[in-house]
mmCIF file of C-alpha atoms and ligand atoms in Angstrom:
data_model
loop_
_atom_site.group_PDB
_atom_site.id
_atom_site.type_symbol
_atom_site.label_atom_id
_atom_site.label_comp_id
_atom_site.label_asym_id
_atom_site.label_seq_id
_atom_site.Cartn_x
_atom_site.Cartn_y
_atom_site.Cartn_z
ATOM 1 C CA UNK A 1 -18.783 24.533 -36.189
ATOM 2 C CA UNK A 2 -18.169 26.764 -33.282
ATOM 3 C CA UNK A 3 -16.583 24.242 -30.252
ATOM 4 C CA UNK A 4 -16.183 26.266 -26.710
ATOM 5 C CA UNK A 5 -14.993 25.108 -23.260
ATOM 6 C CA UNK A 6 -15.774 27.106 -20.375
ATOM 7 C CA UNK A 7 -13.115 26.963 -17.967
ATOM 8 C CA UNK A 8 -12.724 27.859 -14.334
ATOM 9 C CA UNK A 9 -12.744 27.059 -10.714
ATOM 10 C CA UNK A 10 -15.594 25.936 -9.176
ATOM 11 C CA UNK A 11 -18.097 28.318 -8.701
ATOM 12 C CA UNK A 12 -16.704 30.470 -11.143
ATOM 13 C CA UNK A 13 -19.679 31.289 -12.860
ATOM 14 C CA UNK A 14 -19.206 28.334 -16.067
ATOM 15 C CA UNK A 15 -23.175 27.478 -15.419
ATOM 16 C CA UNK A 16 -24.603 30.373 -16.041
ATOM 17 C CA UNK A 17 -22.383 31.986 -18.892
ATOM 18 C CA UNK A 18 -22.477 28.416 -20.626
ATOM 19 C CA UNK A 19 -26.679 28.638 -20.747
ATOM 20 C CA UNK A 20 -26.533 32.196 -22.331
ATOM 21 C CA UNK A 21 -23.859 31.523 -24.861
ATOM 22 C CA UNK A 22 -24.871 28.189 -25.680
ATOM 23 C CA UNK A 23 -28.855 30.362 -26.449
ATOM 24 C CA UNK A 24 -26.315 33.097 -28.123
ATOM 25 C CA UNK A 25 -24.524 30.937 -30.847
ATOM 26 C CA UNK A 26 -26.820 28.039 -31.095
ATOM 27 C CA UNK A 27 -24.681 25.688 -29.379
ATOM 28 C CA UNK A 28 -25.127 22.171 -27.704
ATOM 29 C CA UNK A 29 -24.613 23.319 -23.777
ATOM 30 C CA UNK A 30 -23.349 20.003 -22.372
ATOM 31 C CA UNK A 31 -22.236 19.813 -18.138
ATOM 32 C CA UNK A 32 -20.985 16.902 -16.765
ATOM 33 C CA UNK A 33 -22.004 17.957 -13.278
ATOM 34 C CA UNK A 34 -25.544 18.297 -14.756
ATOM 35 C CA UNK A 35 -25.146 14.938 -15.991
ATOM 36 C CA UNK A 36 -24.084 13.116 -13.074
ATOM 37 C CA UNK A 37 -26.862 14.833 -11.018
ATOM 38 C CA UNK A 38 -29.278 13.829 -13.564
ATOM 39 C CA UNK A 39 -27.884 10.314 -13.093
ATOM 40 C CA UNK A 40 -27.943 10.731 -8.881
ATOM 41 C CA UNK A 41 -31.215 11.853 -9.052
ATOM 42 C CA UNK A 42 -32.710 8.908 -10.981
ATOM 43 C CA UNK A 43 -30.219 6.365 -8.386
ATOM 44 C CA UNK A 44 -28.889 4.753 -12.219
ATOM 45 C CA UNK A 45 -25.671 2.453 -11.154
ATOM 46 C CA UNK A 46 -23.852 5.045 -13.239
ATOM 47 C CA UNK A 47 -25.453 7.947 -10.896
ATOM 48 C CA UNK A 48 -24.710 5.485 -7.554
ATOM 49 C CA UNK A 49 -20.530 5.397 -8.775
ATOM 50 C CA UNK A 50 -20.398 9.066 -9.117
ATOM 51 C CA UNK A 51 -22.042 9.761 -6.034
ATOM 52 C CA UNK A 52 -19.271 8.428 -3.916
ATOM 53 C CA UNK A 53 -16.891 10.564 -5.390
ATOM 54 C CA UNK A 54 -18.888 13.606 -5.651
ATOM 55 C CA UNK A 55 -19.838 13.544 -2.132
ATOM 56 C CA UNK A 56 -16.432 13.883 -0.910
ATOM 57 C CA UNK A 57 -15.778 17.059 -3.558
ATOM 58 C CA UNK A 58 -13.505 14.256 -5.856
ATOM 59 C CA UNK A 59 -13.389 14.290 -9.145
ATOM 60 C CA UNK A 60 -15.345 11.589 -10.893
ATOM 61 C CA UNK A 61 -12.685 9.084 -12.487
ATOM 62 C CA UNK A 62 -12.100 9.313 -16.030
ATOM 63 C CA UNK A 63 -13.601 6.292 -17.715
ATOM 64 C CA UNK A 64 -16.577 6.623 -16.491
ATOM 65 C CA UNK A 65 -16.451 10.674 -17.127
ATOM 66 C CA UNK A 66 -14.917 10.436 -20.831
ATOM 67 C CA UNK A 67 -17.869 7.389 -21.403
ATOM 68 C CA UNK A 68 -20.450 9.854 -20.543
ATOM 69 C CA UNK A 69 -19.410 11.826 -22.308
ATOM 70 C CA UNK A 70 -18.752 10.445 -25.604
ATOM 71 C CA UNK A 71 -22.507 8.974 -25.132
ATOM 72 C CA UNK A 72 -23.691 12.646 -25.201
ATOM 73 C CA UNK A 73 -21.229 13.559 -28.149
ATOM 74 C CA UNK A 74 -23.216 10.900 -30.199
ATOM 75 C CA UNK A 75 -26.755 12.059 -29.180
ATOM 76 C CA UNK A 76 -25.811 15.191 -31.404
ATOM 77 C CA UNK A 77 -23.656 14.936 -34.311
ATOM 78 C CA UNK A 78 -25.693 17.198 -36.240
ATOM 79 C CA UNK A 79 -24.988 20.335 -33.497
ATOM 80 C CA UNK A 80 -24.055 23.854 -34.983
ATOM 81 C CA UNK A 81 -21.156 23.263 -32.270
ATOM 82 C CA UNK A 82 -20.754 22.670 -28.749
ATOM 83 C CA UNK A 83 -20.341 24.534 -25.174
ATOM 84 C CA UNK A 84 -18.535 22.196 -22.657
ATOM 85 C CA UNK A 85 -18.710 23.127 -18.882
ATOM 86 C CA UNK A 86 -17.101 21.528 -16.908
ATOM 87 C CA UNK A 87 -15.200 19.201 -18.854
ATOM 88 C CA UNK A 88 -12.290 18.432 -19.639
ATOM 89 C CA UNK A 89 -11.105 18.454 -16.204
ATOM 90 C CA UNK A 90 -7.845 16.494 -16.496
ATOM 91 C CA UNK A 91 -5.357 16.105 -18.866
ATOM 92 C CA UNK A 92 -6.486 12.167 -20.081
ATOM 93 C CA UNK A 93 -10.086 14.039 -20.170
ATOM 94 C CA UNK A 94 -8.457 16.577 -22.474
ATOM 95 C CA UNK A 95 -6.605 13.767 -24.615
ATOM 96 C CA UNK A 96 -9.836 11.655 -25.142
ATOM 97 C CA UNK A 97 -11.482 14.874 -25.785
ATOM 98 C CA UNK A 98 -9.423 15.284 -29.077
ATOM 99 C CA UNK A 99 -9.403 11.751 -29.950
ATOM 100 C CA UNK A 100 -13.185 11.901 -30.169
ATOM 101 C CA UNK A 101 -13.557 15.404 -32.022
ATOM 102 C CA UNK A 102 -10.848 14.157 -34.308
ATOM 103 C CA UNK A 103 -13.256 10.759 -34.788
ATOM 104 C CA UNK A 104 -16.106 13.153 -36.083
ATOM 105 C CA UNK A 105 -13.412 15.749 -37.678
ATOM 106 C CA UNK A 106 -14.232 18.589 -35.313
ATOM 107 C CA UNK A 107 -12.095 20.520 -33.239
ATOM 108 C CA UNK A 108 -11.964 23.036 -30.539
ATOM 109 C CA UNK A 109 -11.486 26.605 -31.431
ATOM 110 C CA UNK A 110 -11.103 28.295 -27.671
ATOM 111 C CA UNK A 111 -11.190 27.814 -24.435
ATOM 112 C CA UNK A 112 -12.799 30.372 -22.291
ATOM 113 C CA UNK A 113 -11.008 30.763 -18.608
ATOM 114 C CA UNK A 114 -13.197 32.446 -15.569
ATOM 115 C CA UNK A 115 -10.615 34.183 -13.329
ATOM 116 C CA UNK A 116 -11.922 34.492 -9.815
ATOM 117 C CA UNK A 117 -9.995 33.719 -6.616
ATOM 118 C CA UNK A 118 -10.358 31.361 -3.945
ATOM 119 C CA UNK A 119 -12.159 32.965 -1.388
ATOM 120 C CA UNK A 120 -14.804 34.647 -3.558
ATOM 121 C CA UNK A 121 -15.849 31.438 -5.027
ATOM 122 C CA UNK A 122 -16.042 29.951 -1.434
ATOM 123 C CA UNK A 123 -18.401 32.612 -0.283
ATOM 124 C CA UNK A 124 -20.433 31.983 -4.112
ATOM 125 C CA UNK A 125 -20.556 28.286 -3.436
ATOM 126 C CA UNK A 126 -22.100 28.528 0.157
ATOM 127 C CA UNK A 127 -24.312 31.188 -0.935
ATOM 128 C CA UNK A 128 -25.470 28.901 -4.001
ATOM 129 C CA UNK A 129 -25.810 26.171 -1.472
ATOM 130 C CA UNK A 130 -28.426 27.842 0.277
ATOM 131 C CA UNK A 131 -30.907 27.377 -2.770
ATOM 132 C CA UNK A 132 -28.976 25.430 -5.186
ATOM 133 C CA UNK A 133 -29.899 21.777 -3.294
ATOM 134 C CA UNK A 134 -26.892 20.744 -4.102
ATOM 135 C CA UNK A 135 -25.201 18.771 -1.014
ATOM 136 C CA UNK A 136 -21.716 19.407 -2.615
ATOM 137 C CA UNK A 137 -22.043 23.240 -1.815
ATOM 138 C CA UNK A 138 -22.979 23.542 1.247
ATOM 139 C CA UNK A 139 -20.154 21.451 3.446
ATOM 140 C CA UNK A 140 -17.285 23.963 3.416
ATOM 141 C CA UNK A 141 -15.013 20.967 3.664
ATOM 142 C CA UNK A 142 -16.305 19.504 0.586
ATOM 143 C CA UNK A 143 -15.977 22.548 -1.164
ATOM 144 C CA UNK A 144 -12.056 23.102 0.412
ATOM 145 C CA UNK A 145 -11.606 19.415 -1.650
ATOM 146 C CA UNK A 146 -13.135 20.532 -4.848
ATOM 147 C CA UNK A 147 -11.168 23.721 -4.782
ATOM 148 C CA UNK A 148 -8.046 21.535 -4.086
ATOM 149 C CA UNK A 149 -8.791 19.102 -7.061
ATOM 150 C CA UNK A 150 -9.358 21.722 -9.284
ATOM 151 C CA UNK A 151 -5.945 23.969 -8.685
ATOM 152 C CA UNK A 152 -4.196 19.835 -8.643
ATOM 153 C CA UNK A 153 -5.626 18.072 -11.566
ATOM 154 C CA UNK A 154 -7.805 21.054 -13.604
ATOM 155 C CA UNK A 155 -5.520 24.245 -13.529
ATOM 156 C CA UNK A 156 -2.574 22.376 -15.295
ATOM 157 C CA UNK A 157 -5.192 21.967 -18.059
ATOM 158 C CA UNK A 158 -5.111 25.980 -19.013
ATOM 159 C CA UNK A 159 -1.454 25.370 -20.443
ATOM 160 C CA UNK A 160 -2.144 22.279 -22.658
ATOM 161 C CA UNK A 161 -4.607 24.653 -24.409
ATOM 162 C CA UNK A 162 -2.860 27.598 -24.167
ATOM 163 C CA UNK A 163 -0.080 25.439 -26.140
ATOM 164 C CA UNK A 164 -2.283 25.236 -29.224
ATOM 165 C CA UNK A 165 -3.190 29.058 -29.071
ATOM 166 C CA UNK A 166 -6.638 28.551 -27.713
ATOM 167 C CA UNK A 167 -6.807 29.797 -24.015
ATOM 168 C CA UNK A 168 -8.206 32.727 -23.470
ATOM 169 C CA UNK A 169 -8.604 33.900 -20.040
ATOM 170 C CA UNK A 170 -11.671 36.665 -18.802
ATOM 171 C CA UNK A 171 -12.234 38.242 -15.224
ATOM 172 C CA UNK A 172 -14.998 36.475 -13.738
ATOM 173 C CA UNK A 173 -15.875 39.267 -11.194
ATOM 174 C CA UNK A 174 -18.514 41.580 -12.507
ATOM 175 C CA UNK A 175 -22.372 41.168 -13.132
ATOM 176 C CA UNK A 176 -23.149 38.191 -15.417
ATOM 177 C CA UNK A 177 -24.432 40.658 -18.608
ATOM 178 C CA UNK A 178 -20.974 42.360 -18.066
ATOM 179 C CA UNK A 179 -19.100 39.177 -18.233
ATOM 180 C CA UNK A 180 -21.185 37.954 -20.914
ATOM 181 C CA UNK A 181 -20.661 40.649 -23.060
ATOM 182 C CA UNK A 182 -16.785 40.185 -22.391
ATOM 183 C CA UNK A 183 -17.107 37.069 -23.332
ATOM 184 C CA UNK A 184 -18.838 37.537 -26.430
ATOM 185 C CA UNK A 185 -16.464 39.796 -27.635
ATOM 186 C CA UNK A 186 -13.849 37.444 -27.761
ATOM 187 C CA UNK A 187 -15.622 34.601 -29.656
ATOM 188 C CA UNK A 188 -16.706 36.913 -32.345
ATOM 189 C CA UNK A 189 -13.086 38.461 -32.513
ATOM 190 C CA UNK A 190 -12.206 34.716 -33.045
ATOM 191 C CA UNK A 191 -14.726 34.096 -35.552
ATOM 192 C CA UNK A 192 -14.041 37.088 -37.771
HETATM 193 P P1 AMP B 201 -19.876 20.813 -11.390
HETATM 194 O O1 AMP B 201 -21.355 20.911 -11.465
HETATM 195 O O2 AMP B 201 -19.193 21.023 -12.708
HETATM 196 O O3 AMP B 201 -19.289 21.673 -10.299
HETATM 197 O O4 AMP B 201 -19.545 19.304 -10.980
HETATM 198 C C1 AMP B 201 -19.966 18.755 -9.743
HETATM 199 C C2 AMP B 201 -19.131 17.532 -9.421
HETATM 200 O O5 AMP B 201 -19.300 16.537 -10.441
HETATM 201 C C3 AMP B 201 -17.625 17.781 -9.361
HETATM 202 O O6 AMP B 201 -17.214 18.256 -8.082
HETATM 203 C C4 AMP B 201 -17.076 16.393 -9.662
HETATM 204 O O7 AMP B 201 -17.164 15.554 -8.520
HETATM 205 C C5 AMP B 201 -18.064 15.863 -10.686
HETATM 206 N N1 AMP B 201 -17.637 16.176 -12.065
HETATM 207 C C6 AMP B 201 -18.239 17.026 -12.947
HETATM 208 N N2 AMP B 201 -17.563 17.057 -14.113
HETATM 209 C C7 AMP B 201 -16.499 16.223 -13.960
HETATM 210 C C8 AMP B 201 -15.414 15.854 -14.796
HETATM 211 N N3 AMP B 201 -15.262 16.363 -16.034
HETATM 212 N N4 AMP B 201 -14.516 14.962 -14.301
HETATM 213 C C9 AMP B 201 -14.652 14.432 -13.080
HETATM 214 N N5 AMP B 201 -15.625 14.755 -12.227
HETATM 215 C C10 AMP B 201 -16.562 15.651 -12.659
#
């Protein structure tokens, strides 16, 4: 099993590399922001919680998050491996994370960190916002929150993985074949 996360601030690009190497290596491609919009967009009392939260560019707590989650997990125990984008995105996300690959004896073999700075991805995110639909990128406010939830409760994450050898970080600033090619590099130095 090949298990990825693809790490970064918002806006980082995680999306759109996640798609093309989750096609690349046969992988399960699973965001939790695709998820919850899913859920918004079909008003489920699971897509009503995360909207008030999401709204305000907070993170989602982590029950509900991790229970998501896990409910996806089990939708595809037979994957060749998984991409995650998006999650984990605090350090109890990160714990639970293992607790449930260790339940299915998998693990994660990298993690994958977009390097892009602050005011790049602010410009990215507004421009996104002007097709994307998404109401979450197009109040600069909101996106001043999300920035500021990320660099206090997601950043920190980098070293937990780092710890166990598996952070890798990549500059995010390029065209997306460029970075994708970068990117692909590294996993297949890992897998041979
Ligand atoms: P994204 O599409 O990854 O940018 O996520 C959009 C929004 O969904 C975020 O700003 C959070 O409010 C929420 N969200 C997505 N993933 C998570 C997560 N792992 N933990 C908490 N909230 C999340």
């Amino acid at each position: 099993m090949l298990n990825l996360i693809l790490f970064g601030p918002p806006g980082s690009g995680k999306g759109t590399q996640a798609i093309k190497i989750a096609e690349a290596y046969g992988l399960i491609h699973i965001s939790t922001g695709d998820l919850f919009r899913y859920e918004m967009s079909h008003n489920t009392p699971l897509g009503l919680k995360a909207k008030e939260y999401i709204s305000e560019g907070k993170l989602v707590p982590d029950e509900i998050t991790i229970g998501m989650l896990a409910n996806k997990l089990d939708q595809h125990l037979d994957a060749k491996g998984f991409i995650l984008d998006g999650f984990p995105r605090t350090i109890p996300q990160a714990e639970a994370l293992d607790t449930l690959f260790e339940s299915h004896g998998w693990h994660i073999n990298m993690l994958l960190a977009l390097d892009v700075s602050e005011d790049e991805i602010v410009t990215r995110i507004l421009k996104r916002g002007e097709t994307s639909g998404r109401s979450d990128d197009t109040d600069e406010s909101v996106i001043r929150n999300r920035i500021h939830e990320y660099e206090a409760k997601t950043a920190p994450l980098y070293a937990f993985y780092d710890d166990r050898n598996k952070a890798y970080t990549f500059n995010g600033i390029g065209s997306i074949e460029e970075i994708f090619q970068g990117l692909c590099a590294l996993i297949d130095e890992h897998l041979s």
